[in-house]
Amino acid sequence: VQLQASGGGLVQAGGSLRLSCVASGSIVSINTTGWYRQSPGKERELVAVITSAGLTNYADFVKGRFTVSRDNAKNTVYLQMNSLKAEDTAVYYCNVNVPYGLGYGMDYWGKGTLVTVSS
């Protein structure tokens, strides 16, 4: 399974970006998928995830500003980021969990896309 993320870049505070991540390879289905981020000197942290049933979970610091969605037919997960703040600057990583064996899942990670928010 390979993940290709896109949509990162430089944006002014208050602006918007939309990240996309396409999964390819031997994929029958995707369980939970979503986005994490890592800023310099910090550990990777959850931003937003969405289950196969469409249930979502957001980090408190993005609630009301970011929206995660998925297109199962395209094996793609999106992250719409609005009202961006300087502290949102980070490398954003997409993640997919695919079924593996009986009742198990395996995680795959994209290489990350840099989001820089200027204040």
Short mmCIF file of N, CA and C in Angstrom, two decimals:
data_model
loop_
_atom_site.label_atom_id
_atom_site.label_comp_id
_atom_site.label_asym_id
_atom_site.label_seq_id
_atom_site.Cartn_x
_atom_site.Cartn_y
_atom_site.Cartn_z
N VAL A 1 0.85 -1.19 0.00
CA VAL A 1 0.00 0.00 0.00
C VAL A 1 0.89 1.24 0.00
N GLN A 2 0.59 2.14 -0.91
CA GLN A 2 1.33 3.40 -0.98
C GLN A 2 0.35 4.55 -0.79
N LEU A 3 0.82 5.58 -0.10
CA LEU A 3 0.00 6.75 0.14
C LEU A 3 0.68 7.97 -0.46
N GLN A 4 -0.07 8.76 -1.18
CA GLN A 4 0.46 9.97 -1.79
C GLN A 4 -0.38 11.16 -1.34
N ALA A 5 0.24 12.01 -0.55
CA ALA A 5 -0.45 13.19 -0.04
C ALA A 5 -0.11 14.40 -0.89
N SER A 6 -1.03 15.31 -0.97
CA SER A 6 -0.82 16.55 -1.71
C SER A 6 -1.68 17.65 -1.09
N GLY A 7 -1.39 18.89 -1.50
CA GLY A 7 -2.20 20.01 -1.07
C GLY A 7 -1.55 20.93 -0.06
N GLY A 8 -0.39 20.54 0.44
CA GLY A 8 0.29 21.41 1.39
C GLY A 8 0.86 22.63 0.71
N GLY A 9 1.34 23.57 1.51
CA GLY A 9 1.92 24.78 0.94
C GLY A 9 1.97 25.90 1.95
N LEU A 10 2.19 27.08 1.44
CA LEU A 10 2.28 28.29 2.27
C LEU A 10 0.99 29.07 2.17
N VAL A 11 0.45 29.44 3.31
CA VAL A 11 -0.79 30.20 3.35
C VAL A 11 -0.73 31.20 4.50
N GLN A 12 -1.41 32.29 4.33
CA GLN A 12 -1.47 33.29 5.40
C GLN A 12 -2.44 32.87 6.49
N ALA A 13 -2.21 33.34 7.67
CA ALA A 13 -3.12 33.06 8.77
C ALA A 13 -4.53 33.50 8.40
N GLY A 14 -5.49 32.64 8.73
CA GLY A 14 -6.87 32.90 8.36
C GLY A 14 -7.28 32.27 7.05
N GLY A 15 -6.31 31.79 6.32
CA GLY A 15 -6.58 31.18 5.03
C GLY A 15 -6.97 29.72 5.13
N SER A 16 -7.10 29.08 3.98
CA SER A 16 -7.55 27.70 3.90
C SER A 16 -6.65 26.87 2.99
N LEU A 17 -6.60 25.60 3.29
CA LEU A 17 -5.94 24.61 2.43
C LEU A 17 -6.75 23.33 2.47
N ARG A 18 -6.63 22.55 1.41
CA ARG A 18 -7.26 21.24 1.39
C ARG A 18 -6.21 20.19 1.06
N LEU A 19 -6.03 19.28 1.98
CA LEU A 19 -5.09 18.18 1.78
C LEU A 19 -5.84 16.97 1.23
N SER A 20 -5.15 16.24 0.36
CA SER A 20 -5.69 14.99 -0.17
C SER A 20 -4.66 13.89 0.00
N CYS A 21 -5.12 12.68 0.16
CA CYS A 21 -4.22 11.54 0.27
C CYS A 21 -4.86 10.36 -0.43
N VAL A 22 -4.17 9.86 -1.45
CA VAL A 22 -4.67 8.73 -2.22
C VAL A 22 -3.90 7.48 -1.86
N ALA A 23 -4.62 6.44 -1.55
CA ALA A 23 -4.01 5.15 -1.25
C ALA A 23 -4.09 4.26 -2.48
N SER A 24 -2.98 3.59 -2.76
CA SER A 24 -2.95 2.70 -3.92
C SER A 24 -2.27 1.39 -3.52
N GLY A 25 -2.45 0.40 -4.37
CA GLY A 25 -1.87 -0.90 -4.08
C GLY A 25 -2.96 -1.93 -3.85
N SER A 26 -2.60 -2.99 -3.12
CA SER A 26 -3.55 -4.08 -2.87
C SER A 26 -4.47 -3.71 -1.72
N ILE A 27 -5.51 -2.97 -2.07
CA ILE A 27 -6.45 -2.49 -1.06
C ILE A 27 -7.83 -3.04 -1.37
N VAL A 28 -8.36 -3.79 -0.44
CA VAL A 28 -9.73 -4.27 -0.57
C VAL A 28 -10.68 -3.29 0.12
N SER A 29 -10.26 -2.84 1.27
CA SER A 29 -11.05 -1.85 2.00
C SER A 29 -10.13 -1.12 2.97
N ILE A 30 -10.62 -0.01 3.48
CA ILE A 30 -9.87 0.79 4.44
C ILE A 30 -10.71 0.95 5.70
N ASN A 31 -10.11 0.67 6.83
CA ASN A 31 -10.80 0.89 8.09
C ASN A 31 -10.75 2.39 8.41
N THR A 32 -10.17 2.74 9.50
CA THR A 32 -10.04 4.15 9.87
C THR A 32 -8.92 4.79 9.06
N THR A 33 -9.11 6.02 8.68
CA THR A 33 -8.09 6.77 7.96
C THR A 33 -8.13 8.21 8.44
N GLY A 34 -7.04 8.91 8.25
CA GLY A 34 -7.05 10.30 8.70
C GLY A 34 -5.70 10.96 8.63
N TRP A 35 -5.55 11.99 9.45
CA TRP A 35 -4.38 12.85 9.39
C TRP A 35 -3.77 13.06 10.76
N TYR A 36 -2.46 13.11 10.74
CA TYR A 36 -1.66 13.44 11.92
C TYR A 36 -0.70 14.54 11.50
N ARG A 37 -0.09 15.18 12.48
CA ARG A 37 0.89 16.20 12.14
C ARG A 37 2.04 16.20 13.13
N GLN A 38 3.15 16.76 12.67
CA GLN A 38 4.33 16.85 13.53
C GLN A 38 5.02 18.17 13.27
N SER A 39 5.19 18.93 14.35
CA SER A 39 5.91 20.19 14.30
C SER A 39 7.32 19.96 14.80
N PRO A 40 8.26 20.84 14.44
CA PRO A 40 9.65 20.67 14.90
C PRO A 40 9.73 20.59 16.43
N GLY A 41 10.40 19.59 16.91
CA GLY A 41 10.59 19.44 18.34
C GLY A 41 9.42 18.82 19.07
N LYS A 42 8.39 18.46 18.33
CA LYS A 42 7.20 17.86 18.96
C LYS A 42 6.96 16.45 18.42
N GLU A 43 6.19 15.69 19.16
CA GLU A 43 5.81 14.36 18.71
C GLU A 43 4.66 14.46 17.71
N ARG A 44 4.53 13.41 16.93
CA ARG A 44 3.41 13.36 16.00
C ARG A 44 2.10 13.28 16.78
N GLU A 45 1.10 14.04 16.33
CA GLU A 45 -0.16 14.08 17.04
C GLU A 45 -1.33 13.91 16.09
N LEU A 46 -2.41 13.37 16.62
CA LEU A 46 -3.61 13.18 15.82
C LEU A 46 -4.25 14.52 15.50
N VAL A 47 -4.69 14.66 14.26
CA VAL A 47 -5.43 15.85 13.85
C VAL A 47 -6.91 15.49 13.69
N ALA A 48 -7.17 14.51 12.82
CA ALA A 48 -8.55 14.10 12.58
C ALA A 48 -8.55 12.73 11.91
N VAL A 49 -9.50 11.89 12.29
CA VAL A 49 -9.64 10.59 11.67
C VAL A 49 -11.11 10.34 11.37
N ILE A 50 -11.33 9.42 10.44
CA ILE A 50 -12.69 9.06 10.06
C ILE A 50 -12.76 7.55 9.87
N THR A 51 -13.78 6.94 10.43
CA THR A 51 -13.91 5.49 10.34
C THR A 51 -14.59 5.09 9.04
N SER A 52 -14.65 3.80 8.80
CA SER A 52 -15.31 3.30 7.61
C SER A 52 -16.81 3.60 7.64
N ALA A 53 -17.35 3.80 8.82
CA ALA A 53 -18.77 4.14 8.96
C ALA A 53 -19.01 5.64 8.88
N GLY A 54 -17.93 6.40 8.73
CA GLY A 54 -18.08 7.85 8.61
C GLY A 54 -18.05 8.60 9.92
N LEU A 55 -17.73 7.91 11.00
CA LEU A 55 -17.60 8.59 12.29
C LEU A 55 -16.26 9.31 12.33
N THR A 56 -16.28 10.50 12.91
CA THR A 56 -15.08 11.32 12.92
C THR A 56 -14.62 11.62 14.34
N ASN A 57 -13.35 11.89 14.45
CA ASN A 57 -12.76 12.29 15.73
C ASN A 57 -11.73 13.37 15.43
N TYR A 58 -11.85 14.47 16.15
CA TYR A 58 -10.95 15.60 15.92
C TYR A 58 -10.18 15.94 17.19
N ALA A 59 -8.96 16.42 16.99
CA ALA A 59 -8.22 16.99 18.10
C ALA A 59 -8.92 18.29 18.51
N ASP A 60 -8.87 18.60 19.77
CA ASP A 60 -9.54 19.80 20.26
C ASP A 60 -9.06 21.05 19.54
N PHE A 61 -7.80 21.09 19.18
CA PHE A 61 -7.25 22.33 18.62
C PHE A 61 -7.68 22.58 17.18
N VAL A 62 -8.40 21.65 16.55
CA VAL A 62 -8.88 21.88 15.19
C VAL A 62 -10.41 21.83 15.09
N LYS A 63 -11.06 21.51 16.17
CA LYS A 63 -12.52 21.42 16.12
C LYS A 63 -13.13 22.74 15.67
N GLY A 64 -14.04 22.64 14.72
CA GLY A 64 -14.70 23.82 14.19
C GLY A 64 -13.94 24.48 13.05
N ARG A 65 -12.70 24.05 12.82
CA ARG A 65 -11.90 24.66 11.75
C ARG A 65 -11.56 23.67 10.65
N PHE A 66 -11.31 22.43 11.01
CA PHE A 66 -10.91 21.41 10.05
C PHE A 66 -12.04 20.39 9.87
N THR A 67 -12.10 19.83 8.65
CA THR A 67 -13.08 18.79 8.36
C THR A 67 -12.40 17.65 7.61
N VAL A 68 -12.54 16.45 8.15
CA VAL A 68 -11.99 15.27 7.49
C VAL A 68 -13.12 14.55 6.75
N SER A 69 -12.81 14.06 5.57
CA SER A 69 -13.80 13.31 4.78
C SER A 69 -13.06 12.25 3.96
N ARG A 70 -13.82 11.35 3.39
CA ARG A 70 -13.22 10.28 2.60
C ARG A 70 -14.09 9.94 1.41
N ASP A 71 -13.44 9.45 0.38
CA ASP A 71 -14.14 8.95 -0.80
C ASP A 71 -13.68 7.51 -0.97
N ASN A 72 -14.51 6.58 -0.56
CA ASN A 72 -14.11 5.18 -0.56
C ASN A 72 -13.87 4.65 -1.96
N ALA A 73 -14.61 5.15 -2.92
CA ALA A 73 -14.44 4.69 -4.30
C ALA A 73 -13.08 5.07 -4.86
N LYS A 74 -12.53 6.15 -4.33
CA LYS A 74 -11.23 6.64 -4.81
C LYS A 74 -10.10 6.33 -3.83
N ASN A 75 -10.42 5.65 -2.73
CA ASN A 75 -9.41 5.37 -1.69
C ASN A 75 -8.69 6.65 -1.29
N THR A 76 -9.44 7.69 -1.07
CA THR A 76 -8.88 9.01 -0.81
C THR A 76 -9.47 9.59 0.47
N VAL A 77 -8.60 10.22 1.24
CA VAL A 77 -9.04 10.95 2.43
C VAL A 77 -8.63 12.41 2.26
N TYR A 78 -9.50 13.28 2.74
CA TYR A 78 -9.28 14.72 2.59
C TYR A 78 -9.24 15.38 3.97
N LEU A 79 -8.58 16.53 3.99
CA LEU A 79 -8.61 17.37 5.19
C LEU A 79 -8.79 18.81 4.73
N GLN A 80 -9.97 19.33 4.96
CA GLN A 80 -10.24 20.74 4.66
C GLN A 80 -9.86 21.55 5.89
N MET A 81 -8.93 22.47 5.72
CA MET A 81 -8.42 23.27 6.83
C MET A 81 -8.79 24.73 6.60
N ASN A 82 -9.59 25.27 7.47
CA ASN A 82 -10.01 26.66 7.40
C ASN A 82 -9.50 27.42 8.63
N SER A 83 -9.51 28.72 8.53
CA SER A 83 -9.09 29.59 9.64
C SER A 83 -7.74 29.14 10.19
N LEU A 84 -6.81 28.94 9.31
CA LEU A 84 -5.51 28.42 9.71
C LEU A 84 -4.78 29.41 10.60
N LYS A 85 -4.01 28.85 11.52
CA LYS A 85 -3.23 29.65 12.46
C LYS A 85 -1.75 29.30 12.30
N ALA A 86 -0.91 30.19 12.77
CA ALA A 86 0.53 29.93 12.67
C ALA A 86 0.91 28.63 13.36
N GLU A 87 0.22 28.31 14.44
CA GLU A 87 0.54 27.08 15.18
C GLU A 87 0.09 25.82 14.47
N ASP A 88 -0.60 25.96 13.35
CA ASP A 88 -0.95 24.80 12.53
C ASP A 88 0.21 24.40 11.62
N THR A 89 1.24 25.20 11.59
CA THR A 89 2.41 24.88 10.77
C THR A 89 3.01 23.55 11.21
N ALA A 90 3.14 22.63 10.26
CA ALA A 90 3.62 21.28 10.58
C ALA A 90 3.70 20.47 9.29
N VAL A 91 4.31 19.31 9.42
CA VAL A 91 4.22 18.31 8.36
C VAL A 91 3.01 17.45 8.67
N TYR A 92 2.14 17.34 7.71
CA TYR A 92 0.90 16.58 7.88
C TYR A 92 1.05 15.22 7.21
N TYR A 93 0.74 14.18 7.96
CA TYR A 93 0.87 12.81 7.49
C TYR A 93 -0.51 12.16 7.39
N CYS A 94 -0.76 11.49 6.28
CA CYS A 94 -1.99 10.72 6.20
C CYS A 94 -1.72 9.28 6.65
N ASN A 95 -2.74 8.67 7.14
CA ASN A 95 -2.66 7.33 7.68
C ASN A 95 -3.87 6.53 7.23
N VAL A 96 -3.65 5.28 6.87
CA VAL A 96 -4.76 4.37 6.61
C VAL A 96 -4.53 3.09 7.40
N ASN A 97 -5.60 2.52 7.86
CA ASN A 97 -5.56 1.22 8.52
C ASN A 97 -6.37 0.27 7.65
N VAL A 98 -5.71 -0.77 7.17
CA VAL A 98 -6.39 -1.70 6.27
C VAL A 98 -6.52 -3.05 6.96
N PRO A 99 -7.56 -3.79 6.65
CA PRO A 99 -7.74 -5.11 7.27
C PRO A 99 -6.56 -6.03 6.98
N TYR A 100 -6.17 -6.78 8.00
CA TYR A 100 -5.04 -7.71 7.87
C TYR A 100 -5.34 -8.93 8.74
N GLY A 101 -5.52 -10.05 8.11
CA GLY A 101 -5.85 -11.24 8.87
C GLY A 101 -7.27 -11.15 9.41
N LEU A 102 -7.52 -11.91 10.45
CA LEU A 102 -8.86 -11.98 11.01
C LEU A 102 -8.96 -11.01 12.18
N GLY A 103 -9.65 -9.92 11.95
CA GLY A 103 -9.86 -8.96 13.03
C GLY A 103 -8.71 -8.03 13.31
N TYR A 104 -7.71 -8.04 12.46
CA TYR A 104 -6.55 -7.18 12.67
C TYR A 104 -6.49 -6.12 11.59
N GLY A 105 -5.70 -5.10 11.84
CA GLY A 105 -5.48 -4.04 10.86
C GLY A 105 -4.02 -3.66 10.82
N MET A 106 -3.61 -3.13 9.68
CA MET A 106 -2.22 -2.70 9.53
C MET A 106 -2.21 -1.24 9.13
N ASP A 107 -1.33 -0.48 9.76
CA ASP A 107 -1.23 0.95 9.50
C ASP A 107 -0.20 1.24 8.41
N TYR A 108 -0.56 2.17 7.55
CA TYR A 108 0.36 2.69 6.55
C TYR A 108 0.38 4.21 6.66
N TRP A 109 1.57 4.77 6.36
CA TRP A 109 1.75 6.21 6.48
C TRP A 109 2.25 6.80 5.18
N GLY A 110 1.76 8.01 4.87
CA GLY A 110 2.31 8.75 3.76
C GLY A 110 3.59 9.44 4.18
N LYS A 111 4.28 10.04 3.23
CA LYS A 111 5.56 10.70 3.51
C LYS A 111 5.37 12.07 4.13
N GLY A 112 4.19 12.60 4.08
CA GLY A 112 3.95 13.90 4.69
C GLY A 112 3.95 15.04 3.70
N THR A 113 3.16 16.03 4.01
CA THR A 113 3.11 17.24 3.20
C THR A 113 3.21 18.44 4.14
N LEU A 114 4.05 19.39 3.80
CA LEU A 114 4.33 20.52 4.68
C LEU A 114 3.28 21.60 4.52
N VAL A 115 2.76 22.02 5.64
CA VAL A 115 1.84 23.16 5.70
C VAL A 115 2.51 24.26 6.51
N THR A 116 2.66 25.42 5.90
CA THR A 116 3.28 26.56 6.57
C THR A 116 2.28 27.70 6.59
N VAL A 117 1.98 28.18 7.79
CA VAL A 117 1.03 29.28 7.95
C VAL A 117 1.79 30.49 8.45
N SER A 118 1.78 31.55 7.66
CA SER A 118 2.48 32.76 8.04
C SER A 118 1.55 33.69 8.80
N SER A 119 2.10 34.31 9.82
CA SER A 119 1.27 35.19 10.66
C SER A 119 1.38 36.64 10.21
#
